[in-house]
Structure formats: C-alpha cells, structure tokens
Short mmCIF file of C-alpha atoms and ligand atoms in Angstrom, two decimals:
data_model
loop_
_atom_site.label_atom_id
_atom_site.label_comp_id
_atom_site.label_asym_id
_atom_site.label_seq_id
_atom_site.Cartn_x
_atom_site.Cartn_y
_atom_site.Cartn_z
CA MET A 1 142.81 99.58 137.71
CA GLN A 2 140.60 99.35 134.65
CA ILE A 3 140.34 102.72 132.87
CA ALA A 4 138.64 103.97 129.81
CA VAL A 5 139.77 107.19 127.97
CA ILE A 6 137.24 108.62 125.60
CA GLY A 7 139.08 110.68 123.04
CA THR A 8 142.58 109.76 121.87
CA GLY A 9 144.00 113.13 120.83
CA TYR A 10 146.87 114.89 122.38
CA VAL A 11 145.52 114.66 126.04
CA GLY A 12 143.78 111.30 125.78
CA LEU A 13 146.56 109.45 124.07
CA VAL A 14 149.26 110.82 126.48
CA SER A 15 147.09 110.05 129.57
CA ALA A 16 146.32 106.59 128.37
CA ALA A 17 150.05 105.82 127.65
CA CYS A 18 151.12 107.20 131.10
CA PHE A 19 148.42 105.21 132.89
CA ALA A 20 149.42 102.10 131.02
CA GLN A 21 153.10 102.55 131.84
CA ALA A 22 152.04 102.66 135.53
CA GLY A 23 150.48 99.23 135.29
CA HIS A 24 146.88 99.93 134.63
CA GLN A 25 144.60 98.36 131.90
CA VAL A 26 143.54 101.08 129.55
CA SER A 27 140.91 101.16 126.72
CA CYS A 28 141.29 104.04 124.51
CA VAL A 29 138.07 105.06 122.60
CA ASP A 30 137.67 107.32 119.68
CA THR A 31 134.93 107.92 117.03
CA ASP A 32 137.69 108.48 114.39
CA ILE A 33 137.91 104.91 112.95
CA SER A 34 141.07 105.74 110.98
CA LYS A 35 142.76 106.97 114.10
CA ILE A 36 141.86 103.73 116.02
CA SER A 37 143.15 101.63 112.97
CA ARG A 38 146.41 103.44 112.98
CA LEU A 39 146.91 103.12 116.69
CA GLU A 40 146.09 99.41 116.43
CA ARG A 41 148.85 99.12 113.81
CA GLY A 42 151.31 100.83 116.24
CA GLU A 43 151.31 104.13 114.33
CA ILE A 44 151.11 107.38 116.40
CA PRO A 45 148.74 109.91 114.94
CA ILE A 46 150.47 112.94 116.62
CA TYR A 47 153.92 114.16 117.05
CA GLU A 48 154.80 114.36 120.73
CA PRO A 49 158.22 113.83 121.90
CA GLY A 50 158.68 110.44 123.73
CA LEU A 51 155.18 109.31 122.98
CA ALA A 52 156.23 106.88 120.21
CA ASP A 53 158.81 105.21 122.45
CA MET A 54 156.48 104.90 125.26
CA LEU A 55 153.75 103.24 123.15
CA ALA A 56 156.46 100.96 121.51
CA ASN A 57 157.14 99.52 124.88
CA ARG A 58 155.89 95.96 124.98
CA ASN A 59 154.60 96.28 128.59
CA VAL A 60 152.74 99.52 127.75
CA ARG A 61 151.24 98.05 124.57
CA LYS A 62 149.86 95.01 126.17
CA ARG A 63 147.91 97.06 128.60
CA LEU A 64 146.36 99.35 126.01
CA THR A 65 143.47 98.45 123.78
CA PHE A 66 142.06 100.87 120.96
CA THR A 67 138.39 100.76 120.06
CA HIS A 68 135.57 102.76 118.86
CA ASP A 69 133.11 100.91 121.00
CA ALA A 70 132.69 103.20 124.10
CA THR A 71 130.05 100.99 125.55
CA ALA A 72 132.30 97.94 125.91
CA ALA A 73 135.31 100.05 127.18
CA VAL A 74 133.23 101.83 129.88
CA SER A 75 131.40 98.80 131.12
CA LYS A 76 134.48 97.29 132.64
CA SER A 77 136.11 100.49 133.81
CA GLU A 78 136.42 101.88 137.34
CA ILE A 79 137.29 105.32 136.01
CA THR A 80 136.19 106.68 132.57
CA PHE A 81 138.14 109.92 131.49
CA ILE A 82 136.42 112.22 129.05
CA ALA A 83 139.22 113.79 127.01
CA VAL A 84 137.47 114.84 123.78
CA GLY A 85 137.90 118.33 122.21
CA THR A 86 136.28 121.40 123.45
CA PRO A 87 136.98 123.89 120.68
CA ALA A 88 135.53 127.43 120.51
CA ARG A 89 132.13 127.58 119.01
CA PRO A 90 132.63 129.62 115.90
CA SER A 91 129.44 131.46 116.19
CA ASP A 92 130.12 133.08 119.63
CA GLY A 93 133.43 131.90 121.24
CA HIS A 94 131.65 129.82 123.98
CA ALA A 95 133.16 126.34 124.53
CA ASP A 96 131.62 123.93 122.10
CA LEU A 97 130.59 120.98 124.26
CA SER A 98 129.16 118.82 121.46
CA GLN A 99 131.83 116.24 121.65
CA VAL A 100 131.51 116.00 125.34
CA TYR A 101 127.76 115.35 125.23
CA ALA A 102 128.18 112.95 122.28
CA ALA A 103 130.83 111.02 124.40
CA ILE A 104 128.54 110.47 127.34
CA GLU A 105 125.44 109.74 125.15
CA GLY A 106 124.57 106.04 125.68
CA LEU A 107 127.17 105.60 128.43
CA ALA A 108 124.54 105.59 131.37
CA PHE A 109 123.52 102.01 130.65
CA ALA A 110 127.12 100.88 130.30
CA LEU A 111 128.43 102.21 133.65
CA ARG A 112 129.11 99.63 136.25
CA PRO A 113 128.12 100.31 139.80
CA GLY A 114 130.61 102.58 141.62
CA ALA A 115 132.11 103.99 138.34
CA VAL A 116 133.70 107.38 138.26
CA ILE A 117 133.48 109.57 135.17
CA ALA A 118 136.23 112.12 135.26
CA THR A 119 136.25 115.13 132.88
CA LYS A 120 139.73 115.91 131.61
CA SER A 121 138.41 118.00 128.73
CA THR A 122 138.45 121.73 129.55
CA VAL A 123 134.83 122.52 130.26
CA PRO A 124 132.99 125.60 131.71
CA VAL A 125 131.73 125.65 135.24
CA GLY A 126 128.55 123.70 135.60
CA THR A 127 129.34 121.15 132.92
CA GLY A 128 129.88 118.40 135.52
CA ASP A 129 126.60 119.11 137.07
CA GLU A 130 124.95 118.84 133.63
CA ILE A 131 126.69 115.55 132.83
CA GLU A 132 125.62 114.14 136.15
CA HIS A 133 121.95 115.34 135.70
CA LEU A 134 121.96 113.74 132.20
CA LEU A 135 123.25 110.44 133.42
CA ARG A 136 121.16 110.30 136.55
CA SER A 137 118.00 110.97 134.71
CA GLN A 138 118.67 107.81 132.71
CA ARG A 139 120.02 105.55 135.58
CA PRO A 140 118.45 106.98 138.82
CA ASP A 141 119.26 103.71 140.46
CA LEU A 142 122.92 103.53 139.79
CA ASP A 143 125.81 104.52 142.15
CA PHE A 144 128.25 106.59 140.15
CA GLU A 145 130.20 109.84 140.54
CA VAL A 146 131.08 112.60 138.08
CA ALA A 147 134.39 114.23 138.92
CA SER A 148 136.49 117.06 137.35
CA ASN A 149 140.11 116.40 136.62
CA PRO A 150 141.36 119.17 134.29
CA GLU A 151 144.58 118.60 132.42
CA PHE A 152 147.53 121.02 132.36
CA LEU A 153 149.98 119.23 130.14
CA ARG A 154 151.57 121.20 127.36
CA ALA A 155 152.04 119.98 123.81
CA GLY A 156 155.74 119.33 123.38
CA SER A 157 156.43 118.38 126.95
CA ALA A 158 153.29 116.46 127.50
CA ILE A 159 154.65 113.24 128.95
CA ASP A 160 156.88 114.96 131.44
CA ASP A 161 154.10 117.33 132.44
CA PHE A 162 151.80 114.50 132.85
CA LEU A 163 154.12 112.40 134.96
CA ARG A 164 155.64 115.35 136.86
CA PRO A 165 152.80 117.85 137.18
CA ASP A 166 152.98 121.05 139.20
CA ARG A 167 149.68 119.93 140.63
CA VAL A 168 146.82 117.49 139.98
CA VAL A 169 143.37 119.01 140.59
CA ILE A 170 140.64 116.72 141.49
CA GLY A 171 137.09 118.22 141.65
CA SER A 172 134.68 115.95 143.71
CA GLU A 173 133.03 116.26 147.00
CA ASN A 174 132.53 112.50 146.98
CA GLU A 175 135.13 110.97 149.11
CA ARG A 176 135.22 107.67 147.32
CA ALA A 177 135.62 109.30 143.91
CA ALA A 178 138.37 111.62 145.25
CA ALA A 179 140.21 108.76 146.92
CA LEU A 180 140.05 106.56 143.66
CA LEU A 181 141.56 109.50 141.58
CA THR A 182 144.07 110.17 144.30
CA ARG A 183 145.13 106.57 144.30
CA LEU A 184 145.43 106.48 140.50
CA TYR A 185 147.77 109.55 140.44
CA ARG A 186 149.72 108.20 143.37
CA SER A 187 150.41 105.06 141.35
CA LEU A 188 152.23 107.50 138.79
CA GLY A 189 154.55 108.46 141.66
CA ILE A 190 152.93 111.93 142.15
CA GLY A 191 152.94 112.91 145.84
CA ARG A 192 149.95 113.92 147.79
CA GLU A 193 151.33 117.37 148.29
CA ARG A 194 150.81 118.04 144.56
CA MET A 195 147.16 117.10 144.59
CA LEU A 196 144.55 119.81 145.13
CA LEU A 197 141.26 118.27 146.20
CA THR A 198 138.34 120.59 145.72
CA ASP A 199 134.77 120.83 144.61
CA ARG A 200 133.77 120.09 141.00
CA ARG A 201 132.91 123.73 140.02
CA SER A 202 136.06 125.21 141.42
CA SER A 203 138.11 122.65 139.65
CA GLU A 204 136.48 123.43 136.33
CA LEU A 205 137.19 127.12 136.88
CA ILE A 206 140.86 126.56 137.98
CA LYS A 207 141.74 125.37 134.42
CA TYR A 208 140.28 128.48 132.75
CA ALA A 209 141.67 130.88 135.23
CA ALA A 210 145.14 129.26 134.84
CA ASN A 211 145.02 129.65 131.05
CA GLY A 212 143.56 133.07 131.28
CA PHE A 213 146.42 134.20 133.54
CA LEU A 214 149.04 132.63 131.20
CA ALA A 215 147.42 134.38 128.22
CA THR A 216 147.48 137.68 130.24
CA LYS A 217 151.18 137.32 130.89
CA ILE A 218 152.07 136.70 127.23
CA ALA A 219 149.86 139.62 126.01
CA PHE A 220 151.42 141.83 128.56
CA ILE A 221 155.05 141.07 127.62
CA ASN A 222 154.10 141.53 123.95
CA GLU A 223 152.85 145.02 124.64
CA VAL A 224 155.93 145.76 126.63
CA ALA A 225 157.98 144.53 123.61
CA SER A 226 156.19 146.89 121.37
CA LEU A 227 156.83 149.71 123.77
CA CYS A 228 160.67 148.73 123.80
CA GLU A 229 160.71 148.94 120.06
CA LYS A 230 159.28 152.56 120.20
CA ALA A 231 161.20 153.63 123.28
CA ASN A 232 164.69 152.18 122.18
CA ALA A 233 164.82 149.71 125.04
CA ARG A 234 165.55 145.95 124.97
CA ILE A 235 162.80 143.51 125.83
CA GLY A 236 165.34 140.81 126.74
CA ASP A 237 166.67 142.86 129.63
CA VAL A 238 163.22 144.25 130.54
CA ALA A 239 161.69 140.72 130.74
CA THR A 240 164.64 139.41 132.66
CA GLY A 241 164.37 142.44 134.99
CA ILE A 242 160.89 141.87 135.89
CA GLY A 243 161.04 138.08 135.89
CA LEU A 244 163.69 137.79 138.40
CA ASP A 245 161.22 139.14 140.83
CA HIS A 246 159.94 135.94 142.39
CA ARG A 247 156.34 137.41 142.66
CA ILE A 248 156.38 137.57 138.93
CA GLY A 249 158.64 134.82 137.68
CA MET A 250 160.42 134.10 134.45
CA GLN A 251 157.88 131.89 132.75
CA TYR A 252 155.71 133.04 130.01
CA LEU A 253 157.56 136.28 129.65
CA LYS A 254 158.84 135.55 126.22
CA PRO A 255 157.76 138.03 123.66
CA GLY A 256 156.53 136.80 120.26
CA PRO A 257 154.00 137.06 117.51
CA GLY A 258 150.94 136.38 119.76
CA PHE A 259 149.62 133.26 121.53
CA GLY A 260 148.04 130.65 119.44
CA GLY A 261 147.58 126.91 119.80
CA SER A 262 144.75 124.56 120.77
CA CYS A 263 144.13 126.01 124.28
CA LEU A 264 145.07 129.50 125.18
CA PRO A 265 142.95 131.42 122.57
CA LYS A 266 139.91 129.24 122.93
CA ASP A 267 140.06 129.03 126.61
CA ALA A 268 140.50 132.75 127.13
CA ARG A 269 137.57 133.32 124.81
CA ALA A 270 135.38 130.88 126.84
CA LEU A 271 136.41 132.42 129.99
CA ALA A 272 135.24 135.90 128.71
CA LYS A 273 132.01 134.27 127.81
CA MET A 274 131.59 132.49 131.08
CA GLY A 275 132.09 136.02 132.73
CA GLU A 276 129.20 137.35 130.63
CA ASP A 277 126.91 134.38 131.49
CA PHE A 278 127.60 134.71 135.15
CA GLU A 279 127.31 138.60 134.98
CA ALA A 280 130.88 138.80 136.35
CA PRO A 281 132.65 140.42 133.28
CA MET A 282 136.17 139.32 132.64
CA ARG A 283 137.41 142.71 131.33
CA ILE A 284 140.99 141.83 131.62
CA ILE A 285 140.67 138.73 129.50
CA GLU A 286 138.47 140.58 126.94
CA THR A 287 141.28 143.13 126.68
CA VAL A 288 143.95 140.38 126.35
CA LEU A 289 142.05 138.73 123.51
CA ALA A 290 141.83 142.06 121.72
CA SER A 291 145.48 142.79 122.26
CA ASN A 292 146.44 139.29 120.98
CA GLU A 293 144.32 139.69 117.91
CA ALA A 294 146.00 143.00 117.14
CA ARG A 295 149.42 141.63 117.74
CA LYS A 296 148.90 138.70 115.28
CA ARG A 297 147.51 141.07 112.68
CA SER A 298 150.61 143.32 113.11
CA MET A 299 153.00 140.67 112.24
CA ALA A 300 152.61 140.94 108.52
CA ARG A 301 152.96 144.64 108.84
CA LYS A 302 156.22 144.23 110.67
CA VAL A 303 157.50 142.10 107.87
CA ALA A 304 156.50 144.85 105.38
CA SER A 305 158.05 147.60 107.31
CA ALA A 306 161.38 145.72 108.05
CA HIS A 307 161.61 145.13 104.37
CA ASP A 308 161.03 148.77 103.64
CA GLY A 309 159.33 148.40 100.35
CA SER A 310 156.63 146.49 98.52
CA LEU A 311 156.41 142.88 99.22
CA ARG A 312 154.78 142.20 95.84
CA GLY A 313 156.85 139.49 94.04
CA LYS A 314 159.25 139.09 96.93
CA THR A 315 160.01 135.49 97.97
CA VAL A 316 159.43 134.83 101.67
CA ALA A 317 160.88 131.88 103.47
CA LEU A 318 158.55 131.07 106.45
CA LEU A 319 160.37 128.83 108.88
CA GLY A 320 158.20 127.09 111.54
CA LEU A 321 154.51 126.70 111.04
CA THR A 322 153.22 125.11 114.23
CA PHE A 323 151.88 127.23 117.14
CA LYS A 324 155.15 126.41 119.06
CA ALA A 325 158.06 123.99 118.84
CA GLU A 326 158.02 120.26 119.51
CA THR A 327 154.46 119.76 118.36
CA ASP A 328 152.72 119.22 115.03
CA ASP A 329 149.65 121.02 116.37
CA MET A 330 148.63 123.79 113.89
CA ARG A 331 145.42 124.88 115.76
CA ASP A 332 145.29 128.67 115.92
CA ALA A 333 148.97 128.86 114.87
CA VAL A 334 150.12 132.41 114.23
CA SER A 335 151.66 131.24 110.96
CA ILE A 336 148.09 130.97 109.54
CA PRO A 337 146.98 134.62 109.50
CA LEU A 338 150.66 135.58 108.79
CA ALA A 339 150.87 133.33 105.64
CA HIS A 340 147.52 134.50 104.37
CA ALA A 341 148.35 138.19 104.88
CA LEU A 342 151.78 137.78 103.08
CA VAL A 343 150.18 135.97 100.17
CA GLU A 344 147.59 138.71 99.89
CA ALA A 345 150.41 141.24 99.89
CA GLY A 346 151.78 139.53 96.87
CA CYS A 347 154.56 137.48 98.30
CA ILE A 348 155.73 134.06 96.89
CA LEU A 349 155.72 131.99 100.08
CA LYS A 350 158.09 129.00 100.71
CA ALA A 351 157.32 127.30 103.91
CA TYR A 352 159.01 124.68 106.11
CA ASP A 353 158.20 123.10 109.38
CA PRO A 354 160.22 120.28 110.79
CA VAL A 355 157.06 117.97 111.48
CA ALA A 356 153.98 119.84 110.30
CA ASN A 357 154.21 120.49 106.59
CA ASP A 358 151.39 118.09 105.79
CA ARG A 359 149.02 119.53 108.50
CA ALA A 360 149.84 122.95 107.29
CA ARG A 361 148.67 122.25 103.78
CA GLY A 362 144.95 122.22 104.99
CA VAL A 363 145.17 125.66 106.54
CA LEU A 364 147.76 127.76 104.78
CA PRO A 365 147.02 129.42 101.39
CA PRO A 366 147.07 126.97 98.61
CA SER A 367 149.78 128.85 96.72
CA VAL A 368 152.24 128.22 99.52
CA ARG A 369 155.27 126.02 98.30
CA TYR A 370 156.37 123.48 100.99
CA CYS A 371 160.03 122.69 101.34
CA GLY A 372 161.76 119.61 102.68
CA SER A 373 164.27 121.55 104.71
CA ALA A 374 164.96 125.04 106.06
CA ARG A 375 167.80 125.28 103.68
CA ASP A 376 165.59 124.66 100.64
CA ALA A 377 163.15 127.24 102.03
CA VAL A 378 165.78 129.90 102.56
CA ASP A 379 167.52 129.36 99.28
CA ASP A 380 166.84 132.30 96.97
CA ALA A 381 164.49 133.99 99.43
CA HIS A 382 164.53 137.80 99.91
CA ILE A 383 163.16 137.63 103.50
CA ILE A 384 163.33 134.91 106.00
CA VAL A 385 160.65 134.85 108.74
CA ILE A 386 161.02 132.68 111.73
CA ALA A 387 157.59 132.05 113.12
CA THR A 388 158.12 129.04 115.51
CA GLU A 389 161.05 128.46 117.87
CA TRP A 390 162.30 125.12 116.59
CA ASN A 391 165.70 124.36 117.81
CA GLU A 392 166.97 123.24 114.39
CA PHE A 393 166.78 126.84 113.22
CA ARG A 394 169.35 127.71 115.61
CA GLN A 395 171.81 125.36 113.85
CA ILE A 396 171.48 126.93 110.43
CA ASP A 397 174.67 128.51 109.21
CA PHE A 398 172.96 131.34 107.33
CA ARG A 399 176.40 132.49 105.99
CA HIS A 400 176.46 129.60 103.52
CA LEU A 401 172.97 130.06 102.18
CA LYS A 402 172.56 131.31 98.69
CA THR A 403 170.10 134.32 98.62
CA ARG A 404 169.15 136.64 95.80
CA THR A 405 169.67 139.97 97.56
CA LYS A 406 172.90 141.46 98.82
CA LEU A 407 171.61 142.17 102.26
CA PRO A 408 168.99 139.60 103.05
CA LEU A 409 166.80 140.10 105.82
CA ILE A 410 165.79 137.84 108.73
CA ILE A 411 162.73 138.69 110.69
CA ASP A 412 162.72 136.56 113.80
CA LEU A 413 159.41 136.64 115.48
CA ARG A 414 160.60 134.45 118.37
CA ASN A 415 164.01 136.08 119.11
CA LEU A 416 165.45 132.73 118.49
CA LEU A 417 168.58 133.86 116.79
CA THR A 418 169.53 136.94 118.92
CA GLU A 419 172.73 135.27 120.10
CA HIS A 420 173.38 133.49 116.80
CA ASP A 421 176.96 133.91 115.45
CA LEU A 422 176.37 132.68 111.98
CA LEU A 423 174.37 135.59 110.51
CA ASN A 424 177.02 137.64 109.06
CA GLY A 425 175.73 139.67 106.02
CA PHE A 426 172.10 139.58 107.12
CA ARG A 427 169.96 142.29 108.43
CA TYR A 428 168.27 140.93 111.53
CA VAL A 429 165.09 142.24 113.02
CA GLY A 430 163.89 140.59 116.26
CA ILE A 431 161.04 141.43 118.59
CA GLY A 432 161.08 144.17 121.14
CA GLY A 433 164.25 146.13 120.19
CA ASN A 434 166.26 143.07 119.14
CA SER A 435 167.29 144.49 115.83
CA ARG A 436 170.84 144.57 114.69
CA TYR A 437 173.40 143.70 112.04
CA ALA A 438 174.40 140.25 113.19
CA ALA A 439 178.10 141.02 113.18
CA ASN A 440 177.53 143.42 116.04
CA LYS A 441 178.64 141.72 119.33
CA SER A 442 178.53 144.70 121.47
CA LEU A 443 175.25 143.70 123.26
CA ALA A 444 176.81 142.74 126.46
CA VAL A 445 174.99 143.39 129.79
CA SER A 446 175.31 142.12 133.16
CA VAL A 447 172.44 140.25 134.82
CA ARG A 448 172.17 137.90 137.64
CA ALA A 449 170.95 134.54 136.54
CA PRO A 450 167.67 133.58 138.12
CA SER A 451 169.07 130.09 139.26
CA ASP A 452 172.21 131.88 140.75
CA ALA A 453 171.59 131.91 144.36
CA THR A 454 174.98 133.45 145.27
CA PRO A 455 174.22 137.06 146.28
CA GLY A 456 176.28 139.44 144.31
CA ARG A 457 177.55 136.90 141.85
CA ARG A 458 176.89 138.06 138.28
CA ILE A 459 177.05 136.48 134.92
CA GLU A 460 177.79 138.04 131.56
CA ARG A 461 175.07 137.54 129.04
CA ARG A 462 174.40 139.28 125.78
CA SER A 463 171.11 140.80 125.93
CA SER A 464 168.39 139.28 124.01
CA GLN A 465 166.03 137.07 125.77
CA PRO A 466 164.77 136.53 129.40
CA ALA A 467 167.40 134.27 130.95
CA ALA A 468 165.05 131.43 131.34
CA VAL A 469 161.79 131.12 129.60
CA SER A 470 159.10 128.51 128.98
CA PRO A 471 158.31 127.18 125.68
CA ALA A 472 156.06 129.90 124.06
CA GLU A 473 152.35 129.11 123.80
P1 LIG B 1 142.07 116.56 120.20
O1 LIG B 1 141.14 117.26 119.30
O2 LIG B 1 143.40 116.27 119.95
O3 LIG B 1 141.41 115.12 120.50
C1 LIG B 1 140.07 114.86 120.83
C2 LIG B 1 139.81 113.56 120.30
O4 LIG B 1 138.40 113.14 120.74
C3 LIG B 1 139.79 113.30 118.78
O5 LIG B 1 140.70 112.17 118.41
C4 LIG B 1 138.37 113.03 118.45
O6 LIG B 1 138.18 112.09 117.25
C5 LIG B 1 137.84 112.40 119.62
N1 LIG B 1 136.39 112.43 119.81
C6 LIG B 1 135.55 113.49 119.56
N2 LIG B 1 134.32 113.16 119.85
C7 LIG B 1 134.35 111.94 120.39
C8 LIG B 1 133.32 111.15 120.99
N3 LIG B 1 132.06 111.48 121.01
N4 LIG B 1 133.77 109.88 121.46
C9 LIG B 1 135.04 109.47 121.36
N5 LIG B 1 135.97 110.29 120.85
C10 LIG B 1 135.69 111.48 120.37
O7 LIG B 1 141.92 117.32 121.62
P2 LIG B 1 143.04 117.53 122.67
O8 LIG B 1 144.01 118.64 122.24
O9 LIG B 1 143.51 116.29 123.23
O10 LIG B 1 142.15 118.22 123.88
C11 LIG B 1 141.26 117.50 124.57
C12 LIG B 1 140.73 118.30 125.78
O11 LIG B 1 141.83 118.51 126.58
C13 LIG B 1 140.20 119.72 125.34
O12 LIG B 1 139.16 120.05 126.23
C14 LIG B 1 141.47 120.66 125.66
O13 LIG B 1 141.01 121.92 125.83
C15 LIG B 1 141.99 119.97 126.80
N6 LIG B 1 143.52 120.21 126.92
C16 LIG B 1 144.19 120.13 125.78
C17 LIG B 1 145.65 120.35 126.03
C18 LIG B 1 146.58 120.22 124.81
O14 LIG B 1 147.70 120.66 124.88
N7 LIG B 1 146.15 119.83 123.66
C19 LIG B 1 146.18 120.55 127.20
C20 LIG B 1 145.36 120.56 128.35
C21 LIG B 1 143.92 120.43 128.11
#
C-alpha cells in the first residue's frame, strides 16, 4: 500500500518503520525540517530500542521517504495516518489539538478518491467528526473516510508493541475503510482475533479509558505503598499478593515516584476534562491526578526525611532522568520536579542518565552537573537517588565507589536494588517498606510465581517487588 504518516515522533516513526518493513511504501511527513534532514541522513532523532537497526535495513529504507511536503505525500496515499502530538493545553488541561488541525489543513485538496485518514494521535471523542466536517466542507464531492486508530505502543518496547499488540482498535462504520485498515494490520502478521472493529467515537474513548485505568492502577499501588511504610508491611508482597489474582493481574502494580511520561498524565487530565464537557464527571480520574501530583511532590520530602538532616550543601547523585527506562523521553518525567525541589533545598545535584543527559539540560535546573557515567555521579555523593529503573544501575558495584560519608545513603524510588547484593555499607531506603541495611539477607518469603501453573509448588523469593511487573510508566 501507499501510506503517509504525518508526524514522525515516537509513534509516527515507529509506525512508519513497521509498515515499511511489512513491504509498504511510506512517506513520513514532519514540519520539523531539521528532523526530516536528520532522518534523510539516516540519523534517528529518538532513542527507541531496535528502531535504529530497523531503519538501517536496506529494504526498509528504500520504502521510506521523509518530507515536509504533506500535500505531495498525501496525494499518492491510500491511507494517511495522523500521528502528531496532542499535549495537554497548559491553560486548562484539555487535549491541545492544534497540531492535529494544522496537520489536516490543506489536505482536503490533496486527498485522492477513496482515501482513508486514520487518526493515531490520541484525541478526545468527537475529534474524528470534526476532522470529517472540516474536510467535507472543502471537498463535498470527494469520497474519503476518517477513521480512528489509536496507538497503544509503549516507549521502550514500541516496536514489539506495534508488531505484537494486545489489540488493534479500528474505529470506522465505513466497511471499506475498516477493511483497508484491517488488511494493513493483517500484513504485519496480526490476527483478526486481535482486531476490535468499532465506531469512531468509541475507538477514541477506548484510548483514554485505557490510559485512565492504567494511571489508576499505578496511583492505587503507590498509595498502598505509602500505607505499607506506615503500617510496617512490605509492598512487594502486598502487590504480588493482589496481582496473583487474575481479576487484578500483575501489570502496573509497581510502586514508584508517581507516573509521568508523554501519555498517562496528559491523557488522564484530558479524560477528566472530557467528563466535565459531557457532564459525566470522572471523579476517580480526578482523584488519581491529585494523588499522583501529591506523590511526585512528596519524593523530595522522602529524600530529606531519609537523610535525617538538612540537605543544604549535600551532594545528591540523581541516577536516571527519563520518565522510565529504555527511552530518552523526558516529558513529564518525575526527575524534573524532584531535581527542582532538591536544588531549592540547597543540594548540589549531579545527574546521570544513560541516554537523556542532553534532553534533560533543557528541563532540569541550570545548576545541575551532568556526569558521563553513574560511577562519576555517585563519586563523592552523600545521597544517591535512583529515579528511573535503568538496568545498568543494577550492575553497579556500590561497594567500590568512593563516597564522602561513612554510611552513604541510597534512596531507590523504583525498588530497583532491593535484591542487590553489592550494597554493603550503604543505608538503603526503597518504596513501600523496602528499607534495610543491605547486608540483611533475611527477607525471605514464600510466594507462588504467577507463571507457575503447578498447584501447590512454591518458589522462594526475597521480598521486594511484585514477582512480575511491567515497565513503569
Ligand atoms: P511527538 O511529539 O514525539 O511527535 C509528534 C511529531 O509531529 C513531531 O515530530 C512534530 O514535529 C510533528 N508535527 C507537529 N505538527 C505537525 C504538522 N502539522 N504536520 C506534520 N508534523 C507535525 O509525539 P508522539 O509521542 O509520537 O505522540 C503522537 C501521538 O500519539 C500523541 O497523540 C500521543 O498521545 C499518542 N501516543 C503516544 C505514545 C508514546 O509512547 N509516545 C503512545 C501511544 C499514543
């Protein structure tokens, strides 16, 4: 098929690469000229595991073109995907649709007969109707369809999520458009049983309801983690104990510093606003948002109380800056309010992220010193704060790191090191009752692994985390 993808960010670029790999001709459009130039030179503007290799493949590359000329790209395409950003509007939290409407401006006269415009961007209910109205008012004669096709990929596992999705949602009551989109996804090897065909408005709402539910799960387990800390219980076992119930499930039950990222916070906010607009208040989501804001704010207090003294003049190594591991996305990352609060409290901040030091410069306080490795950041620090669950932090042998204080402190906001054997001499504070001196190995509990189908068979596991968790949002 001939496909156009408008917007070559995390979603657009991954979608385009996957469609090209499946044999389709894809024109990628972006208004960011420097991004297009970089892509034309073979440079990948984002960090997403597997994407560079996919785009380096000769067969994929020859099927991809990069342009800022939307009209030319759309005029030859059977399907045009809109994959531009829909951030929260700063003034009121509604989804800002200005990029979407800018993307369709001028497209009406470029569309070829029978074209399908599929919205991959996350847009509020009724946006497809509005897009259709705008295009039809300019081309009343033209046969075209506007469909909704929300994207559920996660940064960090985007290619796998795109090629092996839990489901593909196609929102169109037009049989031809639905069949065309179904055929496209079938060409990626996705079975019909994974495709949900529905109307456009339901499809638009599915995306928000899904993200609202995931945000709720995270906010819930974070509150339970706080309760564990006060009640002297352990969140790892509590999360496992509830997650083993198939009605609940293990995913998104990992406690942390609050959810961030480019999707959950802004989609939860937009869902709450949609509830207001339709006079169907989303009280649970409103509470989830308030809970998450409070959680993020409380992280600097957690550092201060774990340190048990003034933070002024203390050197803090902040490890991990992105909103989660395996991405360079800094949007709404929890490291941002945390870094600002720590600097305001008088800390000297040394920061390190495996892939996002450069991106972080624009959003963290200017006084932050960026380090080339975790080892550099930790060297001479009084306090080590782990803010993102990058795997490489698990490999650090903290015993060999020079630090100023006799009993240096690790505050692990992701419970990444709860089973780490290399922390001798450090005081360790995790989330949800996972505080200990690292030499203490007496945290053995007996739980049944979720994957262990043998009734009565039990595995020994030291208590810390849910036995199986998804990457945190
Ligand atoms: P992004 O900000 O990374 O990329 C958007 C791209 O669109 C940018 O390159 C921008 O220059 C380009 N753009 C803006 N206006 C344009 C226009 N008029 N014409 C052409 N290009 C234009 O965004 P993203 O993270 O890829 O998200 C895109 C959409 O997908 C959003 O609605 C988001 O909510 C949704 N989504 C994102 C993810 C994710 O993990 N990032 C997952 C699922 C869904």
